[in-house]
CSV table of C-alpha atoms and ligand atoms in Angstrom, one decimal:
chain,number,residue,atom,x,y,z
A,12,UNK,CA,0.0,0.0,0.0
A,13,UNK,CA,1.2,3.4,-0.9
A,14,UNK,CA,2.0,5.7,2.1
A,15,UNK,CA,-0.5,8.5,1.9
A,16,UNK,CA,-0.4,12.1,3.2
A,17,UNK,CA,-1.6,12.8,6.7
A,18,UNK,CA,-5.2,13.7,6.9
A,19,UNK,CA,-5.8,17.5,6.9
A,20,UNK,CA,-2.4,18.3,5.4
A,21,UNK,CA,-1.6,19.2,1.8
A,22,UNK,CA,1.1,19.1,-0.8
A,23,UNK,CA,1.6,22.2,-2.8
A,24,UNK,CA,2.4,22.0,-6.5
A,25,UNK,CA,4.6,24.6,-8.3
A,26,UNK,CA,1.3,26.2,-9.5
A,27,UNK,CA,-0.1,26.2,-6.0
A,28,UNK,CA,3.1,27.7,-4.6
A,29,UNK,CA,3.0,30.5,-7.2
A,30,UNK,CA,-0.5,31.5,-6.0
A,31,UNK,CA,0.5,31.2,-2.3
A,32,UNK,CA,3.7,33.3,-2.8
A,33,UNK,CA,1.7,35.9,-4.7
A,34,UNK,CA,-0.9,36.3,-1.9
A,35,UNK,CA,1.8,36.2,0.8
A,36,UNK,CA,3.8,38.7,-1.1
A,37,UNK,CA,1.0,41.2,-1.2
A,38,UNK,CA,0.4,40.8,2.5
A,39,UNK,CA,4.1,41.1,3.3
A,40,UNK,CA,4.4,44.3,1.2
A,41,UNK,CA,1.4,45.9,2.8
A,42,UNK,CA,2.5,45.0,6.4
A,43,UNK,CA,6.0,46.3,5.7
A,44,UNK,CA,4.6,49.5,4.1
A,45,UNK,CA,2.9,50.2,7.5
A,46,UNK,CA,6.2,49.7,9.3
A,47,UNK,CA,5.7,46.1,10.6
A,48,UNK,CA,8.8,43.9,10.9
A,49,UNK,CA,8.9,40.2,10.4
A,50,UNK,CA,9.7,37.7,13.1
A,51,UNK,CA,9.4,34.0,13.5
A,52,UNK,CA,9.0,31.7,16.6
A,53,UNK,CA,9.5,28.0,16.9
A,54,UNK,CA,7.1,25.4,15.5
A,55,UNK,CA,6.6,23.8,18.9
A,56,UNK,CA,6.5,25.2,22.4
A,57,UNK,CA,6.2,24.0,26.0
A,58,UNK,CA,2.6,23.1,26.5
A,59,UNK,CA,2.6,25.3,29.6
A,60,UNK,CA,2.7,28.4,27.4
A,61,UNK,CA,-0.8,27.7,26.0
A,62,UNK,CA,-2.4,26.2,29.1
A,63,UNK,CA,-3.7,29.3,30.8
A,64,UNK,CA,-4.9,31.8,28.2
A,65,UNK,CA,-5.8,30.0,25.0
A,66,UNK,CA,-9.0,28.3,26.3
A,67,UNK,CA,-10.4,24.8,26.2
A,68,UNK,CA,-11.5,25.0,22.7
A,69,UNK,CA,-8.0,25.5,21.4
A,70,UNK,CA,-6.4,23.0,23.6
A,71,UNK,CA,-9.0,20.4,22.7
A,72,UNK,CA,-7.8,20.6,19.1
A,73,UNK,CA,-4.1,21.0,19.8
A,74,UNK,CA,-1.3,18.6,18.9
A,75,UNK,CA,0.2,17.8,22.2
A,76,UNK,CA,3.0,15.3,22.7
A,77,UNK,CA,6.0,14.4,24.8
A,78,UNK,CA,9.5,14.6,23.5
A,79,UNK,CA,12.1,12.0,24.2
A,80,UNK,CA,13.0,13.5,27.6
A,81,UNK,CA,9.3,13.4,28.6
A,82,UNK,CA,8.6,17.2,28.3
A,83,UNK,CA,5.1,18.2,27.3
A,84,UNK,CA,5.2,20.0,24.0
A,85,UNK,CA,2.6,21.5,21.7
A,86,UNK,CA,2.6,22.3,18.0
A,87,UNK,CA,1.7,26.0,17.9
A,88,UNK,CA,-2.1,26.3,17.3
A,89,UNK,CA,-1.6,30.0,16.8
A,90,UNK,CA,1.2,32.5,17.0
A,91,UNK,CA,0.1,35.4,19.3
A,92,UNK,CA,1.0,33.6,22.5
A,93,UNK,CA,4.6,32.7,21.4
A,94,UNK,CA,5.1,36.2,20.1
A,95,UNK,CA,4.3,37.6,23.6
A,96,UNK,CA,6.7,35.0,25.1
A,97,UNK,CA,9.4,36.2,22.7
A,98,UNK,CA,8.6,39.8,23.5
A,99,UNK,CA,8.9,39.3,27.2
A,100,UNK,CA,12.2,37.4,27.0
A,101,UNK,CA,14.0,39.4,24.2
A,102,UNK,CA,12.2,42.4,22.8
A,103,UNK,CA,11.0,44.4,25.8
A,104,UNK,CA,13.8,47.0,25.6
A,105,UNK,CA,12.9,48.1,22.1
A,106,UNK,CA,11.1,51.4,21.5
A,107,UNK,CA,7.3,51.0,21.7
A,108,UNK,CA,5.0,50.4,20.0
A,109,UNK,CA,6.5,47.3,18.4
A,110,UNK,CA,4.9,46.4,15.1
A,111,UNK,CA,5.6,42.8,14.3
A,112,UNK,CA,4.4,40.3,11.7
A,113,UNK,CA,4.7,36.6,10.8
A,114,UNK,CA,3.6,34.3,8.0
A,115,UNK,CA,3.8,30.7,9.2
A,116,UNK,CA,2.1,27.4,9.7
A,117,UNK,CA,-0.1,26.5,12.6
A,118,UNK,CA,-1.6,23.1,13.7
A,119,UNK,CA,-5.1,22.3,14.9
A,120,UNK,CA,-6.5,18.8,15.1
A,121,UNK,CA,-9.9,19.7,13.6
A,122,UNK,CA,-12.2,17.8,11.2
A,123,UNK,CA,-10.8,18.7,7.8
A,124,UNK,CA,-13.1,20.2,5.2
A,125,UNK,CA,-12.8,22.9,2.5
A,126,UNK,CA,-11.0,25.8,4.1
A,127,UNK,CA,-10.3,23.9,7.3
A,128,UNK,CA,-7.0,22.0,7.6
A,129,UNK,CA,-4.9,20.4,10.4
A,130,UNK,CA,-1.9,22.3,9.1
A,131,UNK,CA,-2.8,25.8,7.9
A,132,UNK,CA,-1.0,29.1,7.5
A,133,UNK,CA,-1.5,32.4,9.3
A,134,UNK,CA,-0.3,35.8,8.2
A,135,UNK,CA,-0.6,37.8,11.4
A,136,UNK,CA,0.5,41.1,12.9
A,137,UNK,CA,0.9,42.2,16.5
A,138,UNK,CA,1.2,45.7,18.0
A,139,UNK,CA,2.8,45.6,21.4
A,140,UNK,CA,2.8,48.7,23.7
A,141,UNK,CA,-0.8,50.0,23.0
A,142,UNK,CA,-4.3,48.8,22.4
A,143,UNK,CA,-5.6,52.3,21.7
A,144,UNK,CA,-8.5,52.9,19.2
A,145,UNK,CA,-5.8,54.3,16.9
A,146,UNK,CA,-3.9,51.0,17.0
A,147,UNK,CA,-7.1,49.0,16.3
A,148,UNK,CA,-8.0,51.4,13.5
A,149,UNK,CA,-4.5,50.9,12.0
A,150,UNK,CA,-5.0,47.1,12.1
A,151,UNK,CA,-8.4,47.1,10.5
A,152,UNK,CA,-7.5,49.6,7.9
A,153,UNK,CA,-4.4,47.5,7.1
A,154,UNK,CA,-6.4,44.3,6.8
A,155,UNK,CA,-8.9,46.0,4.6
A,156,UNK,CA,-6.0,47.3,2.5
A,157,UNK,CA,-4.6,43.8,2.0
A,158,UNK,CA,-8.0,42.5,0.7
A,159,UNK,CA,-8.4,45.5,-1.5
A,160,UNK,CA,-5.0,45.1,-3.0
A,161,UNK,CA,-5.8,41.4,-3.7
A,162,UNK,CA,-9.0,42.6,-5.4
A,163,UNK,CA,-11.1,40.5,-3.2
A,164,UNK,CA,-14.7,41.9,-3.0
A,165,UNK,CA,-16.9,39.6,-1.0
A,166,UNK,CA,-15.9,40.3,2.5
A,167,UNK,CA,-17.5,41.9,5.6
A,168,UNK,CA,-15.7,43.4,8.6
A,169,UNK,CA,-17.5,42.8,11.9
A,170,UNK,CA,-16.5,44.7,15.0
A,171,UNK,CA,-17.4,43.7,18.5
A,172,UNK,CA,-16.2,44.1,22.1
A,173,UNK,CA,-15.7,41.0,24.3
A,174,UNK,CA,-15.5,43.2,27.4
A,175,UNK,CA,-19.2,44.0,27.1
A,176,UNK,CA,-20.3,40.4,27.4
A,177,UNK,CA,-17.5,39.5,29.8
A,178,UNK,CA,-18.7,42.3,32.1
A,179,UNK,CA,-22.3,41.1,31.9
A,180,UNK,CA,-21.0,37.6,32.8
A,181,UNK,CA,-18.7,38.8,35.6
A,182,UNK,CA,-20.5,36.8,38.3
A,183,UNK,CA,-20.2,33.6,36.3
A,184,UNK,CA,-17.3,31.2,37.0
A,185,UNK,CA,-14.4,31.6,34.5
A,186,UNK,CA,-14.9,28.2,32.9
A,187,UNK,CA,-18.6,28.6,32.4
A,188,UNK,CA,-18.1,32.1,31.0
A,189,UNK,CA,-15.7,30.7,28.4
A,190,UNK,CA,-18.3,28.1,27.5
A,191,UNK,CA,-21.0,30.7,27.1
A,192,UNK,CA,-18.8,32.8,25.0
A,193,UNK,CA,-17.9,29.8,22.9
A,194,UNK,CA,-21.6,29.2,22.3
A,195,UNK,CA,-22.1,32.8,21.2
A,196,UNK,CA,-19.0,32.5,18.9
A,197,UNK,CA,-20.5,29.5,17.2
A,198,UNK,CA,-24.0,31.1,17.0
A,199,UNK,CA,-25.5,28.5,19.4
A,200,UNK,CA,-27.8,31.0,20.9
A,201,UNK,CA,-30.5,28.4,22.1
A,202,UNK,CA,-27.9,26.8,24.3
A,203,UNK,CA,-27.5,30.0,26.3
A,204,UNK,CA,-30.9,29.2,27.9
A,205,UNK,CA,-29.3,26.3,29.7
A,206,UNK,CA,-27.3,28.7,31.9
A,207,UNK,CA,-28.3,30.8,34.9
A,208,UNK,CA,-27.7,34.1,33.2
A,209,UNK,CA,-29.6,37.2,32.1
A,210,UNK,CA,-30.6,35.6,28.8
A,211,UNK,CA,-32.7,38.5,27.5
A,212,UNK,CA,-30.0,41.1,28.2
A,213,UNK,CA,-27.4,39.0,26.5
A,214,UNK,CA,-29.6,38.4,23.5
A,215,UNK,CA,-30.3,42.1,23.2
A,216,UNK,CA,-26.5,42.8,23.2
A,217,UNK,CA,-25.6,40.2,20.6
A,218,UNK,CA,-28.4,41.3,18.3
A,219,UNK,CA,-27.8,45.0,18.9
A,220,UNK,CA,-28.7,47.3,16.1
A,221,UNK,CA,-29.1,50.7,17.8
A,222,UNK,CA,-27.5,54.1,17.2
A,223,UNK,CA,-24.4,55.9,18.4
A,224,UNK,CA,-25.8,57.0,21.8
A,225,UNK,CA,-26.8,53.5,22.8
A,226,UNK,CA,-23.5,52.2,21.5
A,227,UNK,CA,-21.5,54.5,23.6
A,228,UNK,CA,-23.4,53.4,26.6
A,229,UNK,CA,-22.8,49.7,25.8
A,230,UNK,CA,-19.3,49.7,24.5
A,231,UNK,CA,-17.7,53.0,25.6
A,232,UNK,CA,-15.9,55.9,23.8
A,233,UNK,CA,-13.1,53.8,22.3
A,234,UNK,CA,-15.5,51.9,20.1
A,235,UNK,CA,-17.0,55.2,18.8
A,236,UNK,CA,-13.6,56.6,18.2
A,237,UNK,CA,-12.6,53.5,16.3
A,238,UNK,CA,-15.7,53.8,14.2
A,239,UNK,CA,-14.9,57.4,13.4
A,240,UNK,CA,-11.5,56.5,12.2
A,241,UNK,CA,-12.8,53.7,10.0
A,242,UNK,CA,-15.4,56.0,8.6
A,243,UNK,CA,-12.7,58.5,7.8
A,244,UNK,CA,-10.7,55.8,6.1
A,245,UNK,CA,-13.6,54.7,4.0
A,246,UNK,CA,-13.6,51.2,5.5
A,247,UNK,CA,-17.0,49.5,5.6
A,248,UNK,CA,-17.9,47.5,8.7
A,249,UNK,CA,-20.7,46.3,10.9
A,250,UNK,CA,-21.0,46.4,14.7
A,251,UNK,CA,-21.7,42.9,16.0
A,252,UNK,CA,-21.4,42.0,19.6
A,253,UNK,CA,-21.7,38.3,18.9
A,254,UNK,CA,-18.1,38.5,17.7
A,255,UNK,CA,-16.4,37.1,20.7
A,256,UNK,CA,-13.5,35.1,19.1
A,257,UNK,CA,-12.5,31.5,19.7
A,258,UNK,CA,-9.5,32.3,22.0
A,259,UNK,CA,-9.8,33.3,25.7
A,260,UNK,CA,-7.2,36.0,25.8
A,261,UNK,CA,-9.2,38.8,24.1
A,262,UNK,CA,-10.1,41.6,26.5
A,263,UNK,CA,-11.6,44.5,24.5
A,264,UNK,CA,-12.5,45.5,20.9
A,265,UNK,CA,-12.3,42.5,18.6
A,266,UNK,CA,-13.0,42.0,14.9
A,267,UNK,CA,-13.5,39.3,12.3
A,268,UNK,CA,-13.6,39.4,8.5
A,269,UNK,CA,-15.9,37.0,6.9
A,270,UNK,CA,-16.2,35.9,3.3
A,271,UNK,CA,-19.8,34.6,3.0
A,272,UNK,CA,-19.0,32.8,-0.2
A,273,UNK,CA,-16.7,30.4,1.6
A,274,UNK,CA,-19.5,28.6,3.4
A,275,UNK,CA,-18.9,27.2,6.9
A,276,UNK,CA,-15.2,28.3,7.0
A,277,UNK,CA,-16.0,31.9,6.2
A,278,UNK,CA,-13.8,33.6,8.7
A,279,UNK,CA,-10.8,34.8,6.8
A,280,UNK,CA,-9.3,37.0,9.5
A,281,UNK,CA,-9.7,37.6,13.2
A,282,UNK,CA,-8.1,39.6,16.0
A,283,UNK,CA,-8.5,42.3,18.6
A,284,UNK,CA,-7.2,43.7,21.9
A,285,UNK,CA,-5.8,40.9,24.1
A,286,UNK,CA,-4.2,40.5,27.5
A,287,UNK,CA,-1.5,37.9,27.6
A,288,UNK,CA,0.9,39.8,29.9
A,289,UNK,CA,-0.5,38.2,33.1
A,290,UNK,CA,1.1,34.9,31.9
A,291,UNK,CA,4.5,36.5,32.5
A,292,UNK,CA,3.6,38.8,35.4
A,293,UNK,CA,3.4,42.0,33.3
A,294,UNK,CA,0.8,44.4,32.2
A,295,UNK,CA,1.3,44.3,28.4
A,296,UNK,CA,-1.0,46.3,26.2
A,297,UNK,CA,-1.3,44.7,22.8
A,298,UNK,CA,-3.6,44.0,19.9
A,299,UNK,CA,-3.3,42.2,16.6
A,300,UNK,CA,-4.9,40.0,14.0
A,301,UNK,CA,-4.2,37.0,11.8
A,302,UNK,CA,-5.4,36.2,8.3
A,303,UNK,CA,-6.0,32.6,7.5
A,304,UNK,CA,-3.8,32.5,4.5
A,305,UNK,CA,-5.4,29.4,3.0
A,306,UNK,CA,-8.8,31.0,3.2
A,307,UNK,CA,-7.7,34.2,1.7
A,308,UNK,CA,-6.2,32.2,-1.2
A,309,UNK,CA,-9.5,30.3,-1.5
A,310,UNK,CA,-11.4,33.6,-1.6
A,311,UNK,CA,-9.1,35.0,-4.3
A,312,UNK,CA,-9.5,31.8,-6.4
A,313,UNK,CA,-13.3,31.8,-6.1
A,314,UNK,CA,-13.4,35.4,-7.2
A,315,UNK,CA,-10.9,34.7,-9.9
A,316,UNK,CA,-8.8,37.6,-9.0
A,317,UNK,CA,-5.4,36.0,-8.9
A,318,UNK,CA,-3.3,37.5,-11.7
A,319,UNK,CA,-2.4,34.9,-14.3
A,320,UNK,CA,1.3,34.7,-14.1
A,321,UNK,CA,2.0,32.7,-17.2
A,322,UNK,CA,5.1,30.7,-17.7
A,323,UNK,CA,5.5,32.3,-21.1
A,324,UNK,CA,8.6,34.4,-21.2
A,325,UNK,CA,9.4,37.6,-23.0
A,326,UNK,CA,12.4,39.5,-23.8
A,327,UNK,CA,12.7,43.2,-24.9
A,328,UNK,CA,15.3,44.4,-27.3
A,329,UNK,CA,16.0,48.2,-27.5
A,330,UNK,CA,17.5,49.5,-30.7
A,331,UNK,CA,18.3,52.9,-29.4
A,332,UNK,CA,18.8,54.5,-26.0
A,333,UNK,CA,16.5,57.3,-27.0
A,334,UNK,CA,13.5,55.0,-26.7
A,335,UNK,CA,14.5,53.8,-23.2
A,336,UNK,CA,11.5,55.5,-21.5
A,337,UNK,CA,9.1,53.9,-24.0
A,338,UNK,CA,10.7,50.6,-23.5
A,339,UNK,CA,10.2,50.9,-19.7
A,340,UNK,CA,6.5,51.7,-20.3
A,341,UNK,CA,6.2,48.6,-22.4
A,342,UNK,CA,8.1,46.4,-19.9
A,343,UNK,CA,5.7,47.6,-17.2
A,344,UNK,CA,2.7,46.4,-19.2
A,345,UNK,CA,4.3,43.1,-20.2
A,346,UNK,CA,5.4,42.3,-16.6
A,347,UNK,CA,1.8,42.6,-15.4
A,348,UNK,CA,1.2,39.3,-17.1
A,349,UNK,CA,4.5,37.7,-18.0
A,350,UNK,CA,8.1,37.4,-17.1
A,351,UNK,CA,10.1,39.7,-19.3
A,352,UNK,CA,13.7,40.4,-19.3
A,353,UNK,CA,15.6,43.2,-21.1
A,354,UNK,CA,18.7,43.0,-23.2
A,355,UNK,CA,21.5,44.6,-21.2
A,356,UNK,CA,24.6,43.2,-22.8
A,357,UNK,CA,24.7,45.7,-25.7
A,358,UNK,CA,24.3,42.7,-28.1
A,359,UNK,CA,23.4,43.2,-31.7
A,360,UNK,CA,19.9,42.0,-32.5
A,361,UNK,CA,21.2,38.8,-34.1
A,362,UNK,CA,23.2,37.7,-31.1
A,363,UNK,CA,20.4,38.7,-28.8
A,364,UNK,CA,17.9,36.6,-30.8
A,365,UNK,CA,20.3,33.7,-30.5
A,366,UNK,CA,20.4,34.1,-26.7
A,367,UNK,CA,16.6,34.4,-26.5
A,368,UNK,CA,16.2,31.2,-28.6
A,369,UNK,CA,18.7,29.3,-26.5
A,370,UNK,CA,17.0,30.3,-23.3
A,371,UNK,CA,13.6,29.2,-24.6
A,372,UNK,CA,12.1,32.7,-24.6
A,373,UNK,CA,8.7,32.7,-26.4
A,374,UNK,CA,8.3,36.3,-27.5
A,375,UNK,CA,10.9,38.9,-28.5
A,376,UNK,CA,9.8,42.5,-28.4
A,377,UNK,CA,11.7,45.0,-30.5
A,378,UNK,CA,11.5,48.7,-29.7
A,379,UNK,CA,13.0,50.5,-32.6
A,380,UNK,CA,12.2,53.5,-34.7
A,381,UNK,CA,8.7,52.2,-35.6
A,382,UNK,CA,7.8,53.3,-32.1
A,383,UNK,CA,7.8,56.8,-33.4
A,384,UNK,CA,4.9,55.9,-35.7
A,385,UNK,CA,3.2,54.1,-32.7
A,386,UNK,CA,4.2,50.5,-33.4
A,387,UNK,CA,5.9,47.8,-31.5
A,388,UNK,CA,7.4,44.7,-33.1
A,389,UNK,CA,6.7,41.4,-31.6
A,390,UNK,CA,8.5,38.3,-32.8
A,391,UNK,CA,7.0,34.9,-31.9
A,392,UNK,CA,10.1,32.9,-31.6
A,393,UNK,CA,8.4,29.5,-31.4
A,394,UNK,CA,6.4,30.0,-34.5
A,395,UNK,CA,8.9,32.3,-36.1
A,396,UNK,CA,6.5,35.0,-37.1
A,397,UNK,CA,6.7,38.7,-36.6
A,398,UNK,CA,4.0,41.3,-36.2
A,399,UNK,CA,3.8,45.1,-35.7
A,400,UNK,CA,1.3,46.0,-33.1
A,401,UNK,CA,-0.1,49.5,-32.5
A,402,UNK,CA,0.8,50.7,-29.0
A,403,UNK,CA,-2.9,51.3,-28.1
A,404,UNK,CA,-3.7,47.7,-28.7
A,405,UNK,CA,-0.5,46.3,-27.2
A,406,UNK,CA,-1.8,45.3,-23.8
A,407,UNK,CA,-4.9,43.6,-25.2
A,408,UNK,CA,-2.7,41.9,-27.8
A,409,UNK,CA,-0.2,40.4,-25.4
A,410,UNK,CA,-2.9,39.5,-22.8
A,411,UNK,CA,-4.4,37.3,-25.5
A,412,UNK,CA,-1.3,35.7,-26.7
B,528,HAM,P1,-8.0,32.6,15.0
B,528,HAM,O1,-9.3,33.3,14.6
B,528,HAM,O2,-8.1,31.4,15.8
B,528,HAM,O3,-7.1,33.8,15.6
B,528,HAM,O4,-7.2,32.3,13.6
B,528,HAM,C1,-6.9,33.3,12.7
B,528,HAM,C2,-7.4,32.8,11.3
B,528,HAM,O5,-6.8,31.5,11.0
B,528,HAM,C3,-8.9,32.5,11.2
B,528,HAM,O6,-9.6,33.7,11.0
B,528,HAM,C4,-8.9,31.5,10.0
B,528,HAM,O7,-9.0,32.2,8.8
B,528,HAM,C5,-7.6,30.8,10.1
B,528,HAM,N1,-7.8,29.4,10.6
B,528,HAM,C6,-8.0,29.0,11.9
B,528,HAM,N2,-8.1,27.7,12.0
B,528,HAM,C7,-8.0,27.2,10.7
B,528,HAM,C8,-7.9,25.9,10.1
B,528,HAM,N3,-8.1,24.8,10.8
B,528,HAM,N4,-7.7,25.8,8.8
B,528,HAM,C9,-7.5,26.9,8.0
B,528,HAM,N5,-7.5,28.2,8.5
B,528,HAM,C10,-7.7,28.3,9.8
B,528,HAM,C11,-5.8,33.6,16.1
B,528,HAM,O8,-5.2,32.5,15.9
B,528,HAM,C12,-5.2,34.8,16.8
B,528,HAM,N6,-3.8,34.4,17.2
B,528,HAM,C13,-5.2,36.0,15.9
B,528,HAM,C14,-4.7,37.2,16.5
B,528,HAM,C15,-3.5,37.7,16.3
B,528,HAM,N7,-5.3,37.9,17.5
B,528,HAM,C16,-4.4,38.8,17.9
B,528,HAM,N8,-3.3,38.8,17.2
């Protein structure tokens, strides 16, 4: 019998990897443009790290094992907790706020289905040093920016505040409270009736649809400030107090981004204000979010917005330096769709064609004096035919090659 792949894991073909690297690349460049710096933590940690603050739900699905020396270890089910561990031990002396990001795999022993895997990737960011509405606004604006740059359209940002429900449930035992919040997170509202709580009040909060005044009363000034910032940024969102997140460490404003076209696994991003400092005996103000990279890729595939990066290769030959600017314009267009290199060895056209042929280049673009009349010459090296294409049709022409 052939040895198969472990359930819930995937192999990625060169084509898959191209898509993944593209989406990752967009995320990376947006995060970095906002001043975030990349870090990485180990794939496994001492189990202890996750025991107190992650919550039962996460631990239930964690890969927990003993190493050869008998130590209890865990494959990271998420990255925020290790980042705070790293911060406490090594990064605390840096100027605050720290803006950090990571793109890495996580492990959860969940029942696999489309969009849900046992090994999946998160692209996450953490701001350490503040959890101000300004910080939360930056996070949500940045997440929105990523999705806009990927041209993904079907998403909805939902903002809540776990403090509201946690305060309402302050008399309830910690474990029971977590359970109740879990039910709310999963939309299991009927189950709430089984608990000795103010059901009507909780229901009115999680189905809240009132105006600003009421909102300020329920969620406080910070929530309104955040909403003002998002309005100014032109980011669309909905207030939804049933957003309580699946991890126990959240302590204030939270948000999720859903893509309703993805079905059950519609949550493509989640985050908020959290308190993990207590784990280490500090008061650490922090907030962050993580995209589910696999689900963002699924969204982009479903909406057919991933640019076709074809394997076809182009080369541009410039006859005269005086057309260099034109050549750059042409390269910019070609490189939207294909890989295109430029002749830089001062070769004559014959030698350059020989090189192109020997490298297996498909199309040879010649920018010569015909550009003055508005034409670009394209030679199909495989078919050995040549055509003069008017500049205004050039993009359409090469797109359809
Ligand atoms: P999370 O919501 O548990 O948050 O995970 C973040 C994202 O990972 C989810 O929105 C989802 O898209 C993706 N995800 C989760 N489980 C799976 C799975 N089994 N298969 C595929 N994708 C999955 C966190 O982990 C927090 N650490 C986020 C955060 C960062 N909060 C503050 N900073």
